[in-house]
Structures are given as structure tokens and as C-alpha cells.
PDB file of C-alpha atoms in Angstrom:
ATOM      1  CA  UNK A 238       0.000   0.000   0.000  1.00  0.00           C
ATOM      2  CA  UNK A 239       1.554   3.356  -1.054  1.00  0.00           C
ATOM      3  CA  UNK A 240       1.550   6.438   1.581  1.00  0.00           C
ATOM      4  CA  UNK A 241      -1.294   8.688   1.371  1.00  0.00           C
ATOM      5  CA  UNK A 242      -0.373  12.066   0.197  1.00  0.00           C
ATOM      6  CA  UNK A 243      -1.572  13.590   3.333  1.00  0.00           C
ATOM      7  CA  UNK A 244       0.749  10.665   5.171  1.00  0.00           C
ATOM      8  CA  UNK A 245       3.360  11.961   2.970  1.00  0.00           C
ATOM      9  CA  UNK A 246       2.777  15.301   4.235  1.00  0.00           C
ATOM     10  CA  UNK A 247       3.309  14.540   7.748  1.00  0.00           C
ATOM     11  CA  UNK A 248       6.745  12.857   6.920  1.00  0.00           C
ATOM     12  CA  UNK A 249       7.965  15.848   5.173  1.00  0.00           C
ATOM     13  CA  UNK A 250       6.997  17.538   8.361  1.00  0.00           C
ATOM     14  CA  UNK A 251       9.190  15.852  10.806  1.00  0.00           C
ATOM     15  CA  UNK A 252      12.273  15.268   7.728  1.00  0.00           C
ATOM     16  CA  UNK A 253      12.584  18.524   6.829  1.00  0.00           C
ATOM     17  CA  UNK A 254      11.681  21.039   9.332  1.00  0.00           C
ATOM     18  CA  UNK A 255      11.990  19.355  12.377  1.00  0.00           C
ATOM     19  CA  UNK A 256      15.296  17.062  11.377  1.00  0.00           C
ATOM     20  CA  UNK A 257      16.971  19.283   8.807  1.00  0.00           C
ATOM     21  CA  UNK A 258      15.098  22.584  10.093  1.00  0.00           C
ATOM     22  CA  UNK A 259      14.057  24.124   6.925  1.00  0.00           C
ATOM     23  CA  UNK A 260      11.568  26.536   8.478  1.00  0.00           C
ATOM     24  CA  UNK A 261      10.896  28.182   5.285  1.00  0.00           C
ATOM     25  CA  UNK A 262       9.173  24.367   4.154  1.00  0.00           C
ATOM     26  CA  UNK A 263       6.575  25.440   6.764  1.00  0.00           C
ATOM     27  CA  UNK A 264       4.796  28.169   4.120  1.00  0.00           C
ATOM     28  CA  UNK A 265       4.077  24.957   2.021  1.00  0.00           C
ATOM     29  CA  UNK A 266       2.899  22.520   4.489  1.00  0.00           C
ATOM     30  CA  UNK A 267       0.833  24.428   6.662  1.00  0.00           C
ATOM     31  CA  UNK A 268      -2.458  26.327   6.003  1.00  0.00           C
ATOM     32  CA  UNK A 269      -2.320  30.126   6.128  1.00  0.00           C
ATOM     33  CA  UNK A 270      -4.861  29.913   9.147  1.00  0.00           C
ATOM     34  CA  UNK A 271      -2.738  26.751  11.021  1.00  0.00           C
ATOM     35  CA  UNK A 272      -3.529  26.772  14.400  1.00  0.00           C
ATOM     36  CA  UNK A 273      -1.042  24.894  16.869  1.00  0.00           C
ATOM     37  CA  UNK A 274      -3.017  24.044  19.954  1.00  0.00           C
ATOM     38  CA  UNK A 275      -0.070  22.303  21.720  1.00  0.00           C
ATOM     39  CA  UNK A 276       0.033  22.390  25.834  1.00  0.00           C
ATOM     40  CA  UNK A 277       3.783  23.904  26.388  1.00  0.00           C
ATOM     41  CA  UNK A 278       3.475  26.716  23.990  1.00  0.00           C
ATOM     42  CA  UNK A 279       1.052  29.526  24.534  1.00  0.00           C
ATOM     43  CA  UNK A 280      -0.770  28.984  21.485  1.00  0.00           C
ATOM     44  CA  UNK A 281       0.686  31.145  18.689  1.00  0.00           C
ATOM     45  CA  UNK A 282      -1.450  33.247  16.343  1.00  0.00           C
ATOM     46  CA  UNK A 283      -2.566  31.593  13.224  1.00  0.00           C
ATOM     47  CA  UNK A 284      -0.222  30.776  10.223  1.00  0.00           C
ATOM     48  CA  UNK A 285       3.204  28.871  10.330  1.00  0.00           C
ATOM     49  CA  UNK A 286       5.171  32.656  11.198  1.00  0.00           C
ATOM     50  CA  UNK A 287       4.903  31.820  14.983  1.00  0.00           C
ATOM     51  CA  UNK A 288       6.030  27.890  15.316  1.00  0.00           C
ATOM     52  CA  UNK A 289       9.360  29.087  12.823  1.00  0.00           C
ATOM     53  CA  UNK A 290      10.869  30.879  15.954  1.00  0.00           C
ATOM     54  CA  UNK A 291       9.950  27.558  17.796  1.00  0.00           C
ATOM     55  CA  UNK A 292      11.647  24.822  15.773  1.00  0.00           C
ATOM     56  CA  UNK A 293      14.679  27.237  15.769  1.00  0.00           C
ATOM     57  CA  UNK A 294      14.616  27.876  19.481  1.00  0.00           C
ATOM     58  CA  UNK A 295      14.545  23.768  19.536  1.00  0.00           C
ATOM     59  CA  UNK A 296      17.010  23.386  16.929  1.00  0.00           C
ATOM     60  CA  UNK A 297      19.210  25.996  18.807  1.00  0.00           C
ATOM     61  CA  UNK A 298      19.106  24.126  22.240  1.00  0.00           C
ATOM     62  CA  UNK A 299      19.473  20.561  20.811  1.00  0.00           C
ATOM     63  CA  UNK A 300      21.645  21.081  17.304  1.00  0.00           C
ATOM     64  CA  UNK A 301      21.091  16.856  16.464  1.00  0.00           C
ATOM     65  CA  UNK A 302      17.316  17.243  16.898  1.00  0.00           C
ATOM     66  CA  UNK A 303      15.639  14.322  15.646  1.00  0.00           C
ATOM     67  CA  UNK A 304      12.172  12.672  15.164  1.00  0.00           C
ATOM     68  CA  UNK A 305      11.604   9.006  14.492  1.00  0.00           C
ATOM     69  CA  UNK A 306       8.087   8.453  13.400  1.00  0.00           C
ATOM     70  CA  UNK A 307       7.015   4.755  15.210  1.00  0.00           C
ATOM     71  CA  UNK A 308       3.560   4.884  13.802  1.00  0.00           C
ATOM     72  CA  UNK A 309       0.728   6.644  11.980  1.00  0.00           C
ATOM     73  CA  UNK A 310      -2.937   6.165  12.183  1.00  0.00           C
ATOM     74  CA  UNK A 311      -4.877   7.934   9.956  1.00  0.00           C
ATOM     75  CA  UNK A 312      -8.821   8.530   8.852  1.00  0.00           C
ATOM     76  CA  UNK A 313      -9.943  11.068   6.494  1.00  0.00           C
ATOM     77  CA  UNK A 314      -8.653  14.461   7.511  1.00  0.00           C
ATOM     78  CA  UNK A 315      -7.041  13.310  10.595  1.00  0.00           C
ATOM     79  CA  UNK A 316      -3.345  11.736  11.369  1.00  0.00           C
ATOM     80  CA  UNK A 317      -2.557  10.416  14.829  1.00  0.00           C
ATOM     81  CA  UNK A 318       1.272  10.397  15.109  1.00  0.00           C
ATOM     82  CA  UNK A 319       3.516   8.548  17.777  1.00  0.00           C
ATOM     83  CA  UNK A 320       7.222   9.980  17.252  1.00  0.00           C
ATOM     84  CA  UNK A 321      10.170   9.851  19.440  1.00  0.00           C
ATOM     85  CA  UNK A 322      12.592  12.468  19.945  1.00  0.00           C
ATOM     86  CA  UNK A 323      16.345  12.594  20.542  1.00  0.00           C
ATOM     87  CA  UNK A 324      19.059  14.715  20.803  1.00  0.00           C
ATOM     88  CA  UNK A 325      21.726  16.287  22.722  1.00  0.00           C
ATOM     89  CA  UNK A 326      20.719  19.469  25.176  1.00  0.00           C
ATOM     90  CA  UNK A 327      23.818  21.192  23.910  1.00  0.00           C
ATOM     91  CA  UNK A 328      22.414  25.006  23.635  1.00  0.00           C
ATOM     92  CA  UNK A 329      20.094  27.024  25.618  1.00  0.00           C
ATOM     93  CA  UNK A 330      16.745  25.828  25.354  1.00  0.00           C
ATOM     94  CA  UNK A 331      14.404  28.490  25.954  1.00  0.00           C
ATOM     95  CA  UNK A 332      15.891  29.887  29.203  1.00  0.00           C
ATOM     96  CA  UNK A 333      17.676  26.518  30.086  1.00  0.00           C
ATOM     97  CA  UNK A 334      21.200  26.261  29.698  1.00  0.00           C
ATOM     98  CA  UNK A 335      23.147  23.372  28.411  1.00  0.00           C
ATOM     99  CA  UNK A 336      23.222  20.626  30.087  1.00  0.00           C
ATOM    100  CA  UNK A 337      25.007  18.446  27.589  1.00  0.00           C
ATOM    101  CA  UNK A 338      22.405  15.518  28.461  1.00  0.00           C
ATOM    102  CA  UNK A 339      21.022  13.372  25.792  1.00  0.00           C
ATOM    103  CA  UNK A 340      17.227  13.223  25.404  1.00  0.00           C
ATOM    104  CA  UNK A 341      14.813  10.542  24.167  1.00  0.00           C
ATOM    105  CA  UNK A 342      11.391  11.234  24.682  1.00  0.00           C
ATOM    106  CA  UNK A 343       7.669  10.041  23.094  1.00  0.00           C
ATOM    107  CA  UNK A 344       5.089  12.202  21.738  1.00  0.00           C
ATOM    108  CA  UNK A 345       1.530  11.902  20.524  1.00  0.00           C
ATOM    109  CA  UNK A 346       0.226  14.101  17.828  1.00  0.00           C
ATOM    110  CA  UNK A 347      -3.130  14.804  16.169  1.00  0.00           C
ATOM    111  CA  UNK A 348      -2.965  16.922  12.901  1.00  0.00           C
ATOM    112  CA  UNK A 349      -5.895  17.900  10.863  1.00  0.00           C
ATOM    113  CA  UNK A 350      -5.572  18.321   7.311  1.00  0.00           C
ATOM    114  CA  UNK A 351      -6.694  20.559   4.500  1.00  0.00           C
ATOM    115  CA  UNK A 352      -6.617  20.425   1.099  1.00  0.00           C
ATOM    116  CA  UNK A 353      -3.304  18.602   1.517  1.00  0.00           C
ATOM    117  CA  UNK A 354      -1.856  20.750   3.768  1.00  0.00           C
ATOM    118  CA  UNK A 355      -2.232  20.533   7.916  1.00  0.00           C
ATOM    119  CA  UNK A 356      -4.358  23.191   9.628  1.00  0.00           C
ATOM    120  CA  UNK A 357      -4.193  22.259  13.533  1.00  0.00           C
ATOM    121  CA  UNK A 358      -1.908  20.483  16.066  1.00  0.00           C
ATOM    122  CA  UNK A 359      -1.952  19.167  18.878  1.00  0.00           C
ATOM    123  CA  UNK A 360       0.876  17.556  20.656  1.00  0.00           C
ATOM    124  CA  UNK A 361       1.539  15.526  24.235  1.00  0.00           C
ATOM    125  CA  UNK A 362       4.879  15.033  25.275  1.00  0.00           C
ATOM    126  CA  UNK A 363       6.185  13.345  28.148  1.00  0.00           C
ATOM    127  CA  UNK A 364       7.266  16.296  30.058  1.00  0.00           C
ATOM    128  CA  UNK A 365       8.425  14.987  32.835  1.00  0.00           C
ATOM    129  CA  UNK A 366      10.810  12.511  31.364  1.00  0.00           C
ATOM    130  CA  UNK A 367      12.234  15.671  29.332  1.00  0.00           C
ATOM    131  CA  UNK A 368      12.728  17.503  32.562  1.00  0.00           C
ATOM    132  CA  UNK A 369      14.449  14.588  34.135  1.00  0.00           C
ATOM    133  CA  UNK A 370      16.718  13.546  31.675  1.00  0.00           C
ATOM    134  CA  UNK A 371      17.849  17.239  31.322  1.00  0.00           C
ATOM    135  CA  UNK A 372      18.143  17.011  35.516  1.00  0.00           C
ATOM    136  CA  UNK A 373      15.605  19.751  36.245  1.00  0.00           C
ATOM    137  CA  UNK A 374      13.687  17.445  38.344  1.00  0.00           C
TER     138      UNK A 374
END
């Protein structure tokens, strides 16, 4: 069974923003009206403008960012996404400094698509096994 293009979508996602972070990939793959609805982030004002500061703020504090896509679930419009992240804390990280401590972490996603393109995300992350393997807690 080939990938569905919005499936296809979702990889591109993860490759080349959050992997290689080519922010300027987010014009094409979000919605002009993309709304990220994700718990640590006050949510941003519409558009993919906003979350570019955030994948370079995460790219800044962990320079070998990477996310592994373990599974995709999708119907219709909808993608669930299970990822896990790694990486090495090696710059600050939005007020944190370096710790030098390697992260590997899970996350759940839900994005909506239109037209091709996604339009909302949310996102769970296991928090507290961030903070703990960057010794905060």
C-alpha cells in the first residue's frame, strides 16, 4: 500500500523542518490559518510565522534534533502520530542552559488536514521525562 499524500505530508513535516530545520518548508505545508493548539506553547497566532521561531529555538538548544516516526494512524482528515525524539541538550533551550544531556522522549500528535496541507496540532509530550533527563527534576 503506497503512503497517502496527506501521510506523505506529515513525513515531510518531521524530515525537513523538524530534522533538517528548513523553516521556510513550513509556508508549504501548513495552512495560512494553522492553528497549533499544543500544551507547552502559549498557542501562537494563526499561520506557520509563529512555530518558525519555535523549531529554531529547539534546533538551537538541541543542534542533532531528531524525530523518528514509530507509527501513523490515519482517517480522512485526521493523522494520529507517535514519534520519538532525541538529541543532545547542547544550547540554551528556551531559558535553560546546556546541560550536555542526551534526550529521548515520546510524543503523541493529532494533525488535521486541508486540502493537503495541515491546519491544527496538537501535541503531548512526556514532560516529565524531558525535565528529568535534562536534571531539572
Amino acid at each position: 500500500m503506497t503512503p497517502s499524500a496527506n501521510r506523505r505530508t506529515i513525513l515531510r513535516y518531521f524530515d525537513e523542518v523538524w530534522n533538517a530545520g528548513r523553516v521556510d518548508v513550513l509556508d508549504e505545508l501548513l495552512t495560512a490559518d494553522y492553528l497549533n493548539h499544543s500544551a507547552s506553547f502559549p498557542n501562537p497566532r494563526p499561520g506557520p510565522d509563529d512555530l518558525k521561531p519555535i523549531v529554531r529555538a529547539m534546533r538551537a538548544g538541541i543542534p542533532d534534533l531528531h524525530y523518528e516516526v514509530l507509527d501513523i494512524v490515519e482517517a480522512e482528515d485526521r493523522l494520529a502520530i507517535y514519534t520519538r525524539v532525541t538529541g543532545t541538550h547542547a544550547g540554551e533551550l528556551f531559558g535553560m542552559a546546556p546541560t550536555g544531556r542526551r534526550i529521548d522522549v515520546k510524543q503523541m500528535q493529532i494533525e488535521w488536514m486541508r486540502e493537503g496541507r495541515i491546519c491544527q496540532h496538537w501535541r503531548l509530550t512526556d514532560e516529565l521525562a524531558l525535565l528529568r533527563q535534562l536534571g531539572q527534576v
